[in-house]
Coordinates of C-alpha atoms and ligand atoms in Angstrom, one line a residue:
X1 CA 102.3 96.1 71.7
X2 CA 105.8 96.7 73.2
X3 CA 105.5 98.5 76.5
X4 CA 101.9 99.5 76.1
X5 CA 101.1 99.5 79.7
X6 CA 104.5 101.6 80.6
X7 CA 103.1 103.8 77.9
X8 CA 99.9 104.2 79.5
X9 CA 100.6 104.5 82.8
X10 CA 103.2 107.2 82.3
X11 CA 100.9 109.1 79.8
X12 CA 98.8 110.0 83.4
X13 CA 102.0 112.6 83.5
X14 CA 101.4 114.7 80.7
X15 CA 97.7 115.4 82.1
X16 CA 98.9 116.4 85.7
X17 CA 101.8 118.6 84.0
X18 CA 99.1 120.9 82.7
X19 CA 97.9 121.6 86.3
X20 CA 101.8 121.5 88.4
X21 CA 104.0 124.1 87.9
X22 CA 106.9 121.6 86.9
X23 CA 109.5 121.8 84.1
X24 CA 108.9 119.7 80.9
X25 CA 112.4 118.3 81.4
X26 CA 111.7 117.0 84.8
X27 CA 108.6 115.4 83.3
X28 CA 110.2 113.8 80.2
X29 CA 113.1 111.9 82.4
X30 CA 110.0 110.2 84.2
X31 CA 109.4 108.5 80.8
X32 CA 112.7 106.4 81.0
X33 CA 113.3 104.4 83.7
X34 CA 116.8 104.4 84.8
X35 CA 117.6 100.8 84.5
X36 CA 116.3 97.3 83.2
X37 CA 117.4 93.9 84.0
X38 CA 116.4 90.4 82.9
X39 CA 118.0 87.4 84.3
X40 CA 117.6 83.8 84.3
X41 CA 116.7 81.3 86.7
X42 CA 117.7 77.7 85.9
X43 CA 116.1 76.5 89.3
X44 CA 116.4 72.5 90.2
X45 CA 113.1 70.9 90.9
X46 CA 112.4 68.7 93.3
X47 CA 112.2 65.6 91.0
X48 CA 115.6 66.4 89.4
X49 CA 114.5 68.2 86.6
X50 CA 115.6 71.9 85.7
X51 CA 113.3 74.6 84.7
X52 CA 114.3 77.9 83.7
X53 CA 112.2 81.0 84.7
X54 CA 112.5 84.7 83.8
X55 CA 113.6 87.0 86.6
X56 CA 113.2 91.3 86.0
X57 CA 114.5 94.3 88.1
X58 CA 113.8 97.7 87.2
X59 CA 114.9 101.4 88.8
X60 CA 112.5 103.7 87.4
X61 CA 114.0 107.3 88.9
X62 CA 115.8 107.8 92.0
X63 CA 116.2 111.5 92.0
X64 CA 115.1 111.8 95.3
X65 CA 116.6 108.6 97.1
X66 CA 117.8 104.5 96.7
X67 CA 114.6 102.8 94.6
X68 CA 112.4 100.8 96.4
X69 CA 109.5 98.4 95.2
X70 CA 108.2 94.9 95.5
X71 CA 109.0 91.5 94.0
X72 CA 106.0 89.5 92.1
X73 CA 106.1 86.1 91.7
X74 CA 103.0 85.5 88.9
X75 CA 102.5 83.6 85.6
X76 CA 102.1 87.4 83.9
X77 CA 105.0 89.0 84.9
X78 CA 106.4 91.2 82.2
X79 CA 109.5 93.9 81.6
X80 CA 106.2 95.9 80.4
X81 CA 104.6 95.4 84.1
X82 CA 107.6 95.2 86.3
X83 CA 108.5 98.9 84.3
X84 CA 105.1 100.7 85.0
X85 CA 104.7 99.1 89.0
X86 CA 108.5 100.9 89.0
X87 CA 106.8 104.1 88.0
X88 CA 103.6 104.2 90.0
X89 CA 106.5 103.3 92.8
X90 CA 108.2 106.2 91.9
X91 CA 105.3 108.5 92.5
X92 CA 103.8 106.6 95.1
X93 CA 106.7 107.5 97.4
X94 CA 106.7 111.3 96.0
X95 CA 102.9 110.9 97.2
X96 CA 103.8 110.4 100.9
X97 CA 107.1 111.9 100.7
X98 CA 109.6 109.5 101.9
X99 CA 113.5 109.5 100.4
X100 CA 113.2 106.9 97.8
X101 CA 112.3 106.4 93.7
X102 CA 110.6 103.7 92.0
X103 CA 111.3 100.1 91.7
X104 CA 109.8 96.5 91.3
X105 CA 110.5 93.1 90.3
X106 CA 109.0 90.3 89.7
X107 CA 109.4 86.0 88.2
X108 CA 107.2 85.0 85.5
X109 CA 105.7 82.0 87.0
X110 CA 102.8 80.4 88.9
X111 CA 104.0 80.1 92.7
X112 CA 100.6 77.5 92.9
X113 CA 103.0 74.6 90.8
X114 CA 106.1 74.9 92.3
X115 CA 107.1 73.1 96.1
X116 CA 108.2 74.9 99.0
X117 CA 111.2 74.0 98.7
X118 CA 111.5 74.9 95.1
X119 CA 110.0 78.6 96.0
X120 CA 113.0 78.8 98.3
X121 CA 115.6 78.1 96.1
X122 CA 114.2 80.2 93.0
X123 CA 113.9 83.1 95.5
X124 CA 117.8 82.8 96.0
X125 CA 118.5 82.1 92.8
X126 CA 116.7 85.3 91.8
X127 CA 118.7 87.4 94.6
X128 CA 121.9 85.4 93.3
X129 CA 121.2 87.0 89.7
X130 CA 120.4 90.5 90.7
X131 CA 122.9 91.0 93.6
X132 CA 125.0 93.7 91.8
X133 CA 122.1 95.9 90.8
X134 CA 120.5 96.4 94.6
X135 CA 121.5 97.5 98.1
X136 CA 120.4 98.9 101.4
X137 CA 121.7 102.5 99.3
X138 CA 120.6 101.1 96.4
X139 CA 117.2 99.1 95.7
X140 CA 115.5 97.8 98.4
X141 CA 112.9 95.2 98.1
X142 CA 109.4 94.4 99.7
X143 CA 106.6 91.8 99.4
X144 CA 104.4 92.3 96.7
X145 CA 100.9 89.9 94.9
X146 CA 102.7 85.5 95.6
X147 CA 105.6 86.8 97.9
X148 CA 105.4 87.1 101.7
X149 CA 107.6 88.0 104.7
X150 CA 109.1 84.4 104.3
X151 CA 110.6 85.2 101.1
X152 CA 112.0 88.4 102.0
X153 CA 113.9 86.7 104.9
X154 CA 115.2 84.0 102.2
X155 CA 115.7 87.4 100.2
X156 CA 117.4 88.9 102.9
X157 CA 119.8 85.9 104.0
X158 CA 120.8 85.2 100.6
X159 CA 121.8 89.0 100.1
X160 CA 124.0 89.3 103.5
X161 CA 125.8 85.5 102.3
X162 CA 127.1 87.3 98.6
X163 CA 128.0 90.3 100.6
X164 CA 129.4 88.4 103.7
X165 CA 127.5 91.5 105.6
X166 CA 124.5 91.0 107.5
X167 CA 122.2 93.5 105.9
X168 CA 118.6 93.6 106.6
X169 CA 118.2 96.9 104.7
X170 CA 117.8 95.4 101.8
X171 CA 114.8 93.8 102.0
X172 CA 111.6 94.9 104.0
X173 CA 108.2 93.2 105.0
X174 CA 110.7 90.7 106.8
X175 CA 109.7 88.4 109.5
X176 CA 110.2 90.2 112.7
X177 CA 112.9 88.2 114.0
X178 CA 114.6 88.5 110.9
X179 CA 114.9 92.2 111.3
X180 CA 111.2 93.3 110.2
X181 CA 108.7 95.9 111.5
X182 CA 106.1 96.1 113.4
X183 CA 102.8 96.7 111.8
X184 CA 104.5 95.6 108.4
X185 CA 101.9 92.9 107.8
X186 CA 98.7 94.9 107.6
X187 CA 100.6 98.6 106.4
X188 CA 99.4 98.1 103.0
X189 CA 95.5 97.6 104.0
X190 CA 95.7 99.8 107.2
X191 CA 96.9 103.0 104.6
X192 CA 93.8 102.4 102.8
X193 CA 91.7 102.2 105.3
X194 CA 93.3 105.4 107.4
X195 CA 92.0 107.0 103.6
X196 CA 88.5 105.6 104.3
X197 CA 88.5 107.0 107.6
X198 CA 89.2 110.9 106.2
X199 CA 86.6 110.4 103.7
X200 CA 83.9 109.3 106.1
X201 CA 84.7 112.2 107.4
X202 CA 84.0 114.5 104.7
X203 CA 81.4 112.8 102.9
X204 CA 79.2 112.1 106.4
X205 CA 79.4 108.2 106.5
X206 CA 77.8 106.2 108.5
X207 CA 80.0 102.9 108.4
X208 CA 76.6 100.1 109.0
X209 CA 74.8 102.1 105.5
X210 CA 78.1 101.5 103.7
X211 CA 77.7 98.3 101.5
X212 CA 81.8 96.7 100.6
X213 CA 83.0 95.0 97.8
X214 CA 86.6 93.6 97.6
X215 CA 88.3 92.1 94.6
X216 CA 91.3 90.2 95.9
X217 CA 91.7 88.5 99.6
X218 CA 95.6 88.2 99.7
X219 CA 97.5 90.5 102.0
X220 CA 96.1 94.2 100.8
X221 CA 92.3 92.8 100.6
X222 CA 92.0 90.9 103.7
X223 CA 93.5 93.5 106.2
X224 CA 91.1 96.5 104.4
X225 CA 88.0 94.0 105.3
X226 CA 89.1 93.4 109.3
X227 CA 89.5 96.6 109.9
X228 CA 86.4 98.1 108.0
X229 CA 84.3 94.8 109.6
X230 CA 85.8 96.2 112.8
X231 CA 84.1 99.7 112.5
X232 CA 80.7 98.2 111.1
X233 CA 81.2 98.3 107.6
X234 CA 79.0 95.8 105.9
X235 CA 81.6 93.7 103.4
X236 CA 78.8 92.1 101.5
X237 CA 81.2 90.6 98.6
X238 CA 84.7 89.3 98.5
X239 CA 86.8 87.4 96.1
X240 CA 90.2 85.4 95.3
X241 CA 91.5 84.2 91.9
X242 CA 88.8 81.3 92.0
X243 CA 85.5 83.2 92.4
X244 CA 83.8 85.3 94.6
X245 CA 80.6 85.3 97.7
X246 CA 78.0 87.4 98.1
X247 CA 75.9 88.3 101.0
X248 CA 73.1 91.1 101.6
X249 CA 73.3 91.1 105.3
X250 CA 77.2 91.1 104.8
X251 CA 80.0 88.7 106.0
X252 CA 82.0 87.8 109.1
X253 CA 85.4 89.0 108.0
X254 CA 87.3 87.5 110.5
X255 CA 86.1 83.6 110.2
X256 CA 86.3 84.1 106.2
X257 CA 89.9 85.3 106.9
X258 CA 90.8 81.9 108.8
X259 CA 89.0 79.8 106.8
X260 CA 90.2 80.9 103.9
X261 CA 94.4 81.1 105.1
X262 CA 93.4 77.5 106.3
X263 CA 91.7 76.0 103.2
X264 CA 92.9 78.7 100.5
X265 CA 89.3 79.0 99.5
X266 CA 86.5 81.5 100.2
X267 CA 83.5 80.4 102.1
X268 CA 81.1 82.1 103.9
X269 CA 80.9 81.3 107.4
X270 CA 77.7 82.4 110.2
X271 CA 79.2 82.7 113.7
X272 CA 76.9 83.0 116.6
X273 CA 79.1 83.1 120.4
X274 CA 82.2 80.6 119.6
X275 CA 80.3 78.5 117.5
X276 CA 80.7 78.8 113.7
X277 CA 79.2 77.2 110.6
X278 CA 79.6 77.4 106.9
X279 CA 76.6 78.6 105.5
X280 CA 75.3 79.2 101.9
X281 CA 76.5 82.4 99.9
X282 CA 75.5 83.5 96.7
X283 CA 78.8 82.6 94.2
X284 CA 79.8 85.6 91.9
X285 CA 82.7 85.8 89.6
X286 CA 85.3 88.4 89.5
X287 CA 83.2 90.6 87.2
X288 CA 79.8 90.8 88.9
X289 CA 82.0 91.7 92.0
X290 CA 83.2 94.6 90.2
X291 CA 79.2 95.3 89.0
X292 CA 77.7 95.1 92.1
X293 CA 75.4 98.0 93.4
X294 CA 77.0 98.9 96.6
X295 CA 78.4 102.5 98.5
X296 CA 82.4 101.4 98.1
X297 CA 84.3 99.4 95.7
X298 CA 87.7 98.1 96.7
X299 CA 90.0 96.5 94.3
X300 CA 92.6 94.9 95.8
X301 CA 94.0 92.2 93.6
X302 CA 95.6 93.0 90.0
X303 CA 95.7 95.5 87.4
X304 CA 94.0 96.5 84.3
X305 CA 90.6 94.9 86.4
X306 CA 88.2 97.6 85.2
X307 CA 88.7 98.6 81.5
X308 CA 86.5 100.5 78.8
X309 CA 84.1 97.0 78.1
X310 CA 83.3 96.8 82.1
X311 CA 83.3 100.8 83.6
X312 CA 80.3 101.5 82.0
X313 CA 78.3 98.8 84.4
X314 CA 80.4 100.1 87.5
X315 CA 77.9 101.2 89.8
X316 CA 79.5 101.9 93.2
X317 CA 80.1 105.9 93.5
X318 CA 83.7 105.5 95.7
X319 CA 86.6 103.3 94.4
X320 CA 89.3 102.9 96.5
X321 CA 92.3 101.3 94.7
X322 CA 94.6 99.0 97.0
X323 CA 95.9 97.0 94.0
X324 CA 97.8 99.0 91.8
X325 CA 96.3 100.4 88.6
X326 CA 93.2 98.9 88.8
X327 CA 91.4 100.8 86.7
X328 CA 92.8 101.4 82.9
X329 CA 93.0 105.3 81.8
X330 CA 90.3 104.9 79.1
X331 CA 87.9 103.3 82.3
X332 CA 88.2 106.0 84.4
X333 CA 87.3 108.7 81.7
X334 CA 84.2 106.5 81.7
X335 CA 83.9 106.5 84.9
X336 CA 84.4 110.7 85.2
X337 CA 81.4 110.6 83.0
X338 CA 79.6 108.8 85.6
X339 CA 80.8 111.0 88.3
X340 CA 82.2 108.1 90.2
X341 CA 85.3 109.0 92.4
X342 CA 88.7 107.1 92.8
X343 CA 90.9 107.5 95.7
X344 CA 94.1 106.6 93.1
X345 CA 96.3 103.7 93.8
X346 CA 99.2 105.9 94.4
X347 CA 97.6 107.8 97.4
X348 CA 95.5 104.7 98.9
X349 CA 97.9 101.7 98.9
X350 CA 101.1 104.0 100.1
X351 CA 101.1 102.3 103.7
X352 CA 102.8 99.5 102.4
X353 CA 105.6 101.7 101.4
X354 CA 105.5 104.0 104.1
X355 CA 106.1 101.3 107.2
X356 CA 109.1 99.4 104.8
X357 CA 110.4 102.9 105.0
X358 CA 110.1 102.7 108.4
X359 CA 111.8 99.1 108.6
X360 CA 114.4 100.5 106.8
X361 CA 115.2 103.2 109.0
X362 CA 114.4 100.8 111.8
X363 CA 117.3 98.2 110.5
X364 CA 119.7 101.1 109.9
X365 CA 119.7 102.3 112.8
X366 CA 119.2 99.5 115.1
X367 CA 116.6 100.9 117.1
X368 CA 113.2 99.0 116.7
X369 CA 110.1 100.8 117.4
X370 CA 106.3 99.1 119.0
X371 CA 103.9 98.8 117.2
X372 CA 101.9 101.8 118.6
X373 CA 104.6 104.1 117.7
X374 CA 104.7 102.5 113.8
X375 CA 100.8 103.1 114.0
X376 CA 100.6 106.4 114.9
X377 CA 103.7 107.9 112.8
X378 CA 101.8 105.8 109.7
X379 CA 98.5 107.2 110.8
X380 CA 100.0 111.0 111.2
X381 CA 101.7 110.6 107.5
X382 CA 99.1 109.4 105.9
X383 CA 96.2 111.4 107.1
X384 CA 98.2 114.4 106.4
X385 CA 98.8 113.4 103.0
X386 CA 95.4 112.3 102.0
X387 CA 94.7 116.1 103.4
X388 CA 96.4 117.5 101.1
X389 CA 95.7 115.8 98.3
X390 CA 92.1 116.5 99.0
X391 CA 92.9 119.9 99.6
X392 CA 94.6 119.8 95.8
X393 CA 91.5 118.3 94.2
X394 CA 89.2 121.2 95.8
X395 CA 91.1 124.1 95.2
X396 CA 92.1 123.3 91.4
X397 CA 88.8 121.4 90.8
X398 CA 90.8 118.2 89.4
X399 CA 90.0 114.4 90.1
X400 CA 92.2 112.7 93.6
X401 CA 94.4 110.8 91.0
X402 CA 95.7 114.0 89.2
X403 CA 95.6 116.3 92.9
X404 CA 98.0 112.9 94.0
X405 CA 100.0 113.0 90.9
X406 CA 101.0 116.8 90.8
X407 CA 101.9 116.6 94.4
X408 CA 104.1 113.4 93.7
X409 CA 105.8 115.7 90.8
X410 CA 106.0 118.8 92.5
X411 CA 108.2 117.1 95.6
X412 CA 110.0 115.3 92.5
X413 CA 111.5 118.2 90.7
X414 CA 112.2 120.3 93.3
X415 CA 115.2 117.1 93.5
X416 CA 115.5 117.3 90.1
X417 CA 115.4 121.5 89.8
X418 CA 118.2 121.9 92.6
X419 CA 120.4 120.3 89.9
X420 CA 119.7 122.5 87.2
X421 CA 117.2 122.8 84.3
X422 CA 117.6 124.0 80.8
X423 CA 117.3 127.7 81.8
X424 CA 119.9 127.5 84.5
X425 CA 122.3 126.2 82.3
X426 CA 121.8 128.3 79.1
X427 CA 122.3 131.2 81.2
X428 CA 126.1 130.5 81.9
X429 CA 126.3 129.9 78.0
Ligands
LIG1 P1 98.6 88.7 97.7 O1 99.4 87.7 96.9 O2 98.7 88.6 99.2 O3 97.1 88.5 97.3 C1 96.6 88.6 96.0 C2 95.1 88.2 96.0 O4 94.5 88.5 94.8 C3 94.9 86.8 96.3 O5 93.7 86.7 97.2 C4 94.5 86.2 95.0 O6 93.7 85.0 95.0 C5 93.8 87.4 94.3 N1 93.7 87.3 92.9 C6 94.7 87.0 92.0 N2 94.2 87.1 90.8 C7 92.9 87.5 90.9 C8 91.9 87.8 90.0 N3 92.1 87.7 88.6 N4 90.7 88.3 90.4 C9 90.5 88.4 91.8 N5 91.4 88.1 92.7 C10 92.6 87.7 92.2 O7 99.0 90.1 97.1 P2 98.8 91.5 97.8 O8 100.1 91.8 98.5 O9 97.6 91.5 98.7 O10 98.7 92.5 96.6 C11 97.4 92.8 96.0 C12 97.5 94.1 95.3 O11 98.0 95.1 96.2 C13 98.5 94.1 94.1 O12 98.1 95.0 93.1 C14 99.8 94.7 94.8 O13 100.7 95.3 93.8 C15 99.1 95.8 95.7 N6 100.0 96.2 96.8 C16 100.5 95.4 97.7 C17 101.3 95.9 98.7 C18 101.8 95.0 99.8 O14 102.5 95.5 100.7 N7 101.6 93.7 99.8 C19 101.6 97.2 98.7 C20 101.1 98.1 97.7 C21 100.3 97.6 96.8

């Protein structure tokens, strides 16, 4: 069905209206995003042949600053997705409060079949179609699931060349030469786990009787698992596109994260001093990962992952999402009903957001910050946020997803109610 996931996602409004004190108009503009563009991409392959690709860019709302959101490169890139990542964007950045709206884009395609080379130019083909629609005032873009900091600085380049400007505001989760920040690289995983840390907090845990599973070991999943490895959580499960490992005793993150950016595969690995061996792990798919009894389940690969035919064999009592919209909105009423808990996508995977934010202001004004400063602004921001979100959930007796959401709206329209509503105007009539 046409636009059934925008549909979806945005239908989470309607439920957190009846708890914010927001106007219904505010709400109802958050249904349409404020721009949609396709392009093509006739990109010349390596062998001489041309293949045309599918390139989108939406701005979902940017009442409150330029839009801002990722670029996917994946064989199911749709308008449908591109339009509801733009919107989770939009209240993603209302979550933590930074001065931007929604965005994304993305290229239908499969990264996996294409050279290099070919990767390069389709990435400034794609900034050559959608030049005139973004901007360091704009839409700015950022890594997001097949993209890296190498094709933001392609991004980036190819952006200043049209312009004949050098503008690194444009683009963010750069390569530090090029202009990037700090702390850029793990932002995304180190927000979720700065989450994790607040709710060990408040739920007593003890990190070594906490038993980790991870959908996804790209950017998001792999820096989550070093840094809860680090602090003696036990990551007994992990997985990519091709499968997943299990282990009881639980893994050595760090080895599985250079074997795996070496080979591209998952394998478990037994270290003892310097000396390190592959060893035998059990081999789960995607779907037992998701199943598994454990104390915390981390999805950090794609959406629409746990769905009404799955949620009812979820078994982990915390999910934390670091993909976005993990879990589908007829799931998680199952999952309600099982009294498991969700740390929503929009709260957990904001550090991603939050340090571009800070590139940006970091390229703008040409002062570059350490790394320790990036950390502890992040870590400031994102521990008060989470605070009050929490602090939303307890006192209206609500799940995290809706505390996060009314928050999100409530910074919204106070943009949107400055420039009058339907009772300011109908007065002067
Ligand atoms: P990535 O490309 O670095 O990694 C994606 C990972 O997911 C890879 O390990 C891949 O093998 C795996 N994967 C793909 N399909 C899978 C499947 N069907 N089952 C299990 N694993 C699968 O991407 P990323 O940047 O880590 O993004 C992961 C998620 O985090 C996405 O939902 C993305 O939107 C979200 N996110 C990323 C950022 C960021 O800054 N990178 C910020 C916010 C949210």
């Amino acid at each position: 069905m046409e636009n059934q996931m925008f549909k979806e996602a945005s239908s989470r409004l309607d439920k957190a209206f009846d708890f914010a004190d927001i106007n219904q108009e505010a709400i109802e503009r958050l249904k349409y995003p404020k721009a949609e563009l396709t392009v093509s991409l006739p990109i010349r392959k390596d062998d001489g042949s041309l293949e045309i690709f599918t390139g989108y860019r939406v701005h979902h709302n940017d009442a409150r600053g330029p839009t801002k959101g990722g670029v996917r490169f994946h064989p199911n890139v749709s308008m449908d997705e591109i339009k509801t990542l733009s919107f989770w964007m939009t209240i993603k950045c209302a979550v933590v409060g930074i001065p931007f709206g929604g965005a994304k884009g993305g290229v239908t395609l499969d990264p996996k079949n294409l050279s290099r080379l070919e990767i390069e130019r389709l990435s400034r083909c794609y900034i050559d179609r959608i030049a005139n629609f973004i901007g360091p005032d704009v839409d700015i873009l950022a890594p997001d699931v097949y993209t890296n900091p190498m094709i933001m600085g392609w991004m980036m380049d190819e952006y200043s060349k049209i312009t004949r400007q050098y503008s690194p505001a444009v683009v963010t989760g750069k390569p530090i030469p090029l202009g990037g920040s700090m702390g850029r690289e793990d932002a995304t995983g180190r927000g979720g786990y700065y989450c994790i840390q607040e709710l060990a907090k408040k739920k007593n845990w003890q990190p070594k009787e906490m038993r980790v599973a991870i959908q996804g070991f790209g950017n998001a999943g792999q820096h989550i698992a070093q840094l809860l490895y680090e602090d003696g959580y036990k990551i007994v499960a992990i997985s990519d596109s091709q499968g997943g490992i299990y282990s009881s005793e639980g893994f050595d993150v760090p080895t599985i994260i250079q074997v795996k950016n070496t080979t591209r595969q998952i394998q478990a690995v037994y270290c003892k001093n310097t000396v390190c061996e592959f060893v035998e792990a059990t081999k789960i798919t995607n779907q037992e990962l998701l199943e598994l009894d454990i104390e915390l389940l981390i999805p950090a690969a794609l959406e629409n992952q746990i769905t009404k035919e799955n949620a009812a064999q979820i078994k982990a009592p915390w999910i934390v999402e670091i993909a976005n919209g993990p879990i589908t909105v007829e799931a998680e009423a199952i999952l309600a009903e099982k009294n498991i808990s969700v740390v929503p996508d929009v709260l957990a995977n904001a550090g991603g957001v939050l340090v571009s934010y800070f590139e940006w202001v970091q390229n703008k004004t040409g002062l570059y910050w350490t790394v320790e400063q990036v950390q502890l602004r992040m870590h400031e921001i994102m521990t008060r946020e989470f605070l009050n979100v929490y602090q939303l959930m307890e006192s209206q007796n609500i799940d995290m997803r809706n505390a996060a959401y009314i928050q999100a709206l409530n910074r919204y329209a106070q943009a949107v109610i400055v420039q009058g509503t339907e009772n300011y105007f109908s007065e002067l009539g």
